[in-house]
mmCIF file of C-alpha atoms in Angstrom:
data_model
loop_
_atom_site.group_PDB
_atom_site.id
_atom_site.type_symbol
_atom_site.label_atom_id
_atom_site.label_comp_id
_atom_site.label_asym_id
_atom_site.label_seq_id
_atom_site.Cartn_x
_atom_site.Cartn_y
_atom_site.Cartn_z
ATOM 1 C CA ILE K 1 86.096 124.626 97.264
ATOM 2 C CA VAL K 2 87.596 121.002 97.304
ATOM 3 C CA MET K 3 90.545 119.503 94.642
ATOM 4 C CA ALA K 4 92.305 116.409 93.766
ATOM 5 C CA PRO K 5 94.714 117.399 91.008
ATOM 6 C CA VAL K 6 95.951 114.670 88.650
ATOM 7 C CA CYS K 7 99.530 113.773 90.365
ATOM 8 C CA THR K 8 100.650 110.910 88.964
ATOM 9 C CA PRO K 9 103.969 112.240 87.755
ATOM 10 C CA LEU K 10 103.805 113.666 91.118
ATOM 11 C CA ILE K 11 103.475 110.785 93.577
ATOM 12 C CA GLY K 12 105.757 108.217 96.077
ATOM 13 C CA SER K 13 108.990 106.258 94.567
ATOM 14 C CA LEU K 14 107.236 104.487 91.181
ATOM 15 C CA SER K 15 106.847 108.177 90.266
ATOM 16 C CA HIS K 16 110.449 108.973 90.167
ATOM 17 C CA LEU K 17 111.230 105.231 88.682
ATOM 18 C CA ASN K 18 108.373 106.123 85.751
ATOM 19 C CA ARG K 19 110.885 109.251 85.420
ATOM 20 C CA VAL K 20 113.919 107.097 84.636
ATOM 21 C CA HIS K 21 112.689 104.269 83.172
ATOM 22 C CA ASN K 22 109.303 105.611 80.689
ATOM 23 C CA HIS K 23 111.122 109.483 80.771
ATOM 24 C CA SER K 24 109.165 110.779 78.098
ATOM 25 C CA ALA K 25 105.512 109.678 79.154
ATOM 26 C CA TRP K 26 106.784 111.248 82.591
ATOM 27 C CA LEU K 27 107.239 114.218 81.125
ATOM 28 C CA ARG K 28 103.939 114.119 79.143
ATOM 29 C CA SER K 29 102.053 113.521 82.528
ATOM 30 C CA ARG K 30 104.254 116.370 83.740
ATOM 31 C CA ARG K 31 103.094 118.772 81.266
ATOM 32 C CA THR K 32 99.388 118.149 82.664
ATOM 33 C CA ALA K 33 100.251 117.726 86.601
ATOM 34 C CA VAL K 34 102.626 120.659 87.179
ATOM 35 C CA PRO K 35 100.050 123.146 85.503
ATOM 36 C CA LEU K 36 96.677 121.954 87.547
ATOM 37 C CA ALA K 37 99.165 121.979 90.653
ATOM 38 C CA GLN K 38 99.851 126.248 90.415
ATOM 39 C CA LEU K 39 95.462 126.514 89.194
ATOM 40 C CA CYS K 40 94.836 124.699 92.376
ATOM 41 C CA ALA K 41 97.123 126.857 94.802
ATOM 42 C CA SER K 42 95.976 129.859 92.939
ATOM 43 C CA VAL K 43 92.894 129.069 93.560
ATOM 44 C CA ALA K 44 93.531 128.166 97.629
ATOM 45 C CA LEU K 45 95.952 131.999 97.938
ATOM 46 C CA HIS K 46 92.791 133.411 96.769
ATOM 47 C CA GLN K 47 90.014 131.566 98.793
ATOM 48 C CA LEU K 48 92.410 132.295 101.740
ATOM 49 C CA ARG K 49 92.770 136.255 100.513
ATOM 50 C CA HIS K 50 88.961 136.719 100.844
ATOM 51 C CA GLY K 51 88.337 134.828 103.857
ATOM 52 C CA ARG K 52 86.789 131.428 102.282
ATOM 53 C CA HIS K 53 88.238 128.441 102.088
ATOM 54 C CA PHE K 54 89.169 125.479 100.798
ATOM 55 C CA ILE K 55 89.972 121.012 101.202
ATOM 56 C CA ASN K 56 93.122 119.648 98.264
ATOM 57 C CA GLU K 57 93.181 116.399 97.812
ATOM 58 C CA GLN K 58 96.804 114.276 97.697
ATOM 59 C CA PRO K 59 98.204 111.251 97.701
ATOM 60 C CA LYS K 60 101.362 110.673 100.768
ATOM 61 C CA PRO K 61 103.777 111.308 98.990
ATOM 62 C CA SER K 62 103.449 113.948 97.252
ATOM 63 C CA SER K 63 105.978 116.160 95.784
ATOM 64 C CA MET K 64 103.190 118.661 94.785
ATOM 65 C CA TYR K 65 103.334 120.271 97.500
ATOM 66 C CA GLU K 66 106.524 121.796 96.583
ATOM 67 C CA VAL K 67 105.356 123.761 93.326
ATOM 68 C CA GLN K 68 104.845 127.403 93.789
ATOM 69 C CA PRO K 69 102.413 128.635 94.769
ATOM 70 C CA TRP K 70 101.962 125.997 97.310
ATOM 71 C CA PRO K 71 104.676 127.007 99.556
ATOM 72 C CA GLN K 72 103.084 130.390 100.021
ATOM 73 C CA VAL K 73 99.315 128.818 100.684
ATOM 74 C CA PHE K 74 100.940 126.993 103.930
ATOM 75 C CA GLN K 75 102.805 129.995 105.408
ATOM 76 C CA HIS K 76 99.163 131.175 105.955
ATOM 77 C CA PRO K 77 98.398 130.839 109.322
ATOM 78 C CA SER K 78 95.032 129.193 108.488
ATOM 79 C CA VAL K 79 96.335 126.281 106.407
ATOM 80 C CA VAL K 80 96.043 122.730 108.193
ATOM 81 C CA MET K 81 96.774 119.504 107.213
ATOM 82 C CA VAL K 82 95.871 115.757 108.318
ATOM 83 C CA THR K 83 97.418 112.666 106.742
ATOM 84 C CA PHE K 84 95.080 109.096 106.782
ATOM 85 C CA ASP K 85 94.715 106.104 105.259
ATOM 86 C CA GLN K 86 91.741 105.279 102.337
ATOM 87 C CA CYS K 87 91.160 101.818 103.764
ATOM 88 C CA MET K 88 90.287 103.496 106.675
ATOM 89 C CA THR K 89 86.955 105.132 104.906
ATOM 90 C CA GLY K 90 86.239 101.628 102.950
ATOM 91 C CA LEU K 91 88.326 102.002 100.098
ATOM 92 C CA THR K 92 88.192 99.436 97.932
ATOM 93 C CA ALA K 93 90.388 97.992 95.052
ATOM 94 C CA PRO K 94 88.936 96.415 92.407
ATOM 95 C CA ASP K 95 89.599 93.018 93.851
ATOM 96 C CA GLY K 96 87.365 93.735 96.233
ATOM 97 C CA GLN K 97 89.944 94.056 99.186
ATOM 98 C CA LEU K 98 90.310 97.402 101.328
ATOM 99 C CA ALA K 99 92.870 99.844 100.009
ATOM 100 C CA ARG K 100 95.201 101.775 101.928
ATOM 101 C CA LYS K 101 96.325 104.765 99.915
ATOM 102 C CA ARG K 102 98.090 107.015 102.354
ATOM 103 C CA THR K 103 96.702 110.213 101.945
ATOM 104 C CA GLN K 104 96.860 113.914 102.922
ATOM 105 C CA LEU K 105 94.004 116.485 103.063
ATOM 106 C CA VAL K 106 95.290 120.746 103.143
ATOM 107 C CA SER K 107 92.475 123.436 104.112
ATOM 108 C CA SER K 108 92.316 126.346 105.431
ATOM 109 C CA ALA K 109 89.507 125.039 107.412
ATOM 110 C CA PRO K 110 89.960 122.542 110.662
ATOM 111 C CA GLU K 111 86.281 121.855 111.076
ATOM 112 C CA LEU K 112 87.081 120.702 107.391
ATOM 113 C CA LEU K 113 89.361 118.278 108.252
ATOM 114 C CA SER K 114 87.959 117.150 111.642
ATOM 115 C CA ALA K 115 86.169 113.340 110.458
ATOM 116 C CA PHE K 116 89.462 112.720 108.853
ATOM 117 C CA GLN K 117 91.511 112.265 112.414
ATOM 118 C CA ASP K 118 92.613 109.465 113.532
ATOM 119 C CA LEU K 119 92.227 107.379 110.666
ATOM 120 C CA LEU K 120 95.087 105.781 110.205
ATOM 121 C CA CYS K 121 94.869 102.117 109.123
ATOM 122 C CA ASP K 122 94.732 99.998 112.187
ATOM 123 C CA GLY K 123 96.314 97.140 110.697
ATOM 124 C CA SER K 124 93.009 94.748 111.265
ATOM 125 C CA HIS K 125 92.671 93.542 107.752
ATOM 126 C CA ARG K 126 94.473 92.965 104.359
ATOM 127 C CA HIS K 127 95.707 95.869 102.016
ATOM 128 C CA ALA K 128 94.549 95.028 98.243
ATOM 129 C CA ASP K 129 97.932 95.477 96.401
ATOM 130 C CA LEU K 130 97.610 98.460 94.314
ATOM 131 C CA LYS K 131 101.238 98.083 92.222
ATOM 132 C CA ASN K 132 101.073 97.492 87.559
ATOM 133 C CA GLY K 133 98.786 99.471 87.616
ATOM 134 C CA LEU K 134 96.304 99.449 90.053
ATOM 135 C CA ALA K 135 96.048 102.366 92.017
ATOM 136 C CA GLY K 136 93.820 104.140 89.071
ATOM 137 C CA PRO K 137 89.986 102.710 89.546
ATOM 138 C CA CYS K 138 91.368 104.230 93.922
ATOM 139 C CA GLN K 139 90.927 106.968 92.439
ATOM 140 C CA VAL K 140 87.301 107.178 93.046
ATOM 141 C CA TRP K 141 86.305 108.798 96.593
ATOM 142 C CA SER K 142 84.317 106.586 98.344
ATOM 143 C CA TRP K 143 80.701 107.043 99.761
ATOM 144 C CA ASN K 144 82.156 107.340 103.490
ATOM 145 C CA PHE K 145 85.382 109.392 102.555
ATOM 146 C CA ALA K 146 83.327 111.609 100.143
ATOM 147 C CA GLN K 147 80.572 112.175 103.979
ATOM 148 C CA ARG K 148 82.906 112.664 105.911
ATOM 149 C CA ILE K 149 83.787 115.943 102.845
ATOM 150 C CA VAL K 150 80.345 117.044 103.868
ATOM 151 C CA THR K 151 80.192 116.246 107.589
ATOM 152 C CA GLY K 152 83.337 119.335 107.524
ATOM 153 C CA ILE K 153 81.372 121.421 105.385
ATOM 154 C CA GLN K 154 78.494 121.960 107.649
ATOM 155 C CA ARG K 155 80.444 121.691 110.869
ATOM 156 C CA LEU K 156 82.305 125.087 108.903
ATOM 157 C CA LYS K 157 78.966 126.189 108.344
ATOM 158 C CA ARG K 158 78.047 125.651 112.090
ATOM 159 C CA ARG K 159 80.573 127.504 113.405
ATOM 160 C CA LEU K 160 80.996 130.190 109.973
ATOM 161 C CA ASN K 161 76.928 130.738 111.063
ATOM 162 C CA GLY K 162 76.933 131.104 115.382
ATOM 163 C CA ARG K 163 79.850 133.873 114.220
ATOM 164 C CA THR K 164 77.447 135.510 111.525
ATOM 165 C CA ARG K 165 75.122 135.529 114.396
ATOM 166 C CA ALA K 166 76.889 136.940 116.893
ATOM 167 C CA SER K 167 78.589 139.803 115.484
ATOM 168 C CA LEU K 168 74.969 140.494 114.726
ATOM 169 C CA ILE K 169 74.107 140.893 117.953
ATOM 170 C CA SER K 170 77.010 142.881 119.048
#
C-alpha cells in the first residue's frame, strides 16, 4: 500500500504561521488531515500485523508522525525511514525550475526505500520559490519518483519470492 495523505496543516513553519494568522482555516484543514493521518497509521499497523507492507510519503518536516497511532508504527522493528529532496527526482514547479521539497518516506521494508537513498540535493541547480501558494502543484510526484516506488516494489517482491521459494525447497 502506498499512502500520501493530505498534510497541509501538519507541515513546517508555514503551517505554524497559518495556525496563528488564519486559525479558522487551519482548524478546518486539520479536521481533514488528522483523521487521514490516523487512518493511514491504522492501515500501516494492519499491514505490519499481517506481514504485509506499506510506504507513506510526507513533506519534511511534518508533525503527522506525532498523531496517534503513528508513534506505535515507529516502534515496529521493521519500520524504516528515508529523507530526500524531490529536486533529485526531477520534480519541477510551474515555472519549470526544480522544486527542492524535502520529503520523508516511511516504510515496512528497506527495499521499498532503497531507490531513494542518497538523494539529498547536491546543490548543482537552482530551485523554484514555493512560497505564497506555489507548492500546491508540486504535490504531484514526478515520473522519476513514481519509477523509484515501482523499483522498490520490484526489489521487495524479488526478496519475498526468494524467501517463498527457499521455504518450499526446505
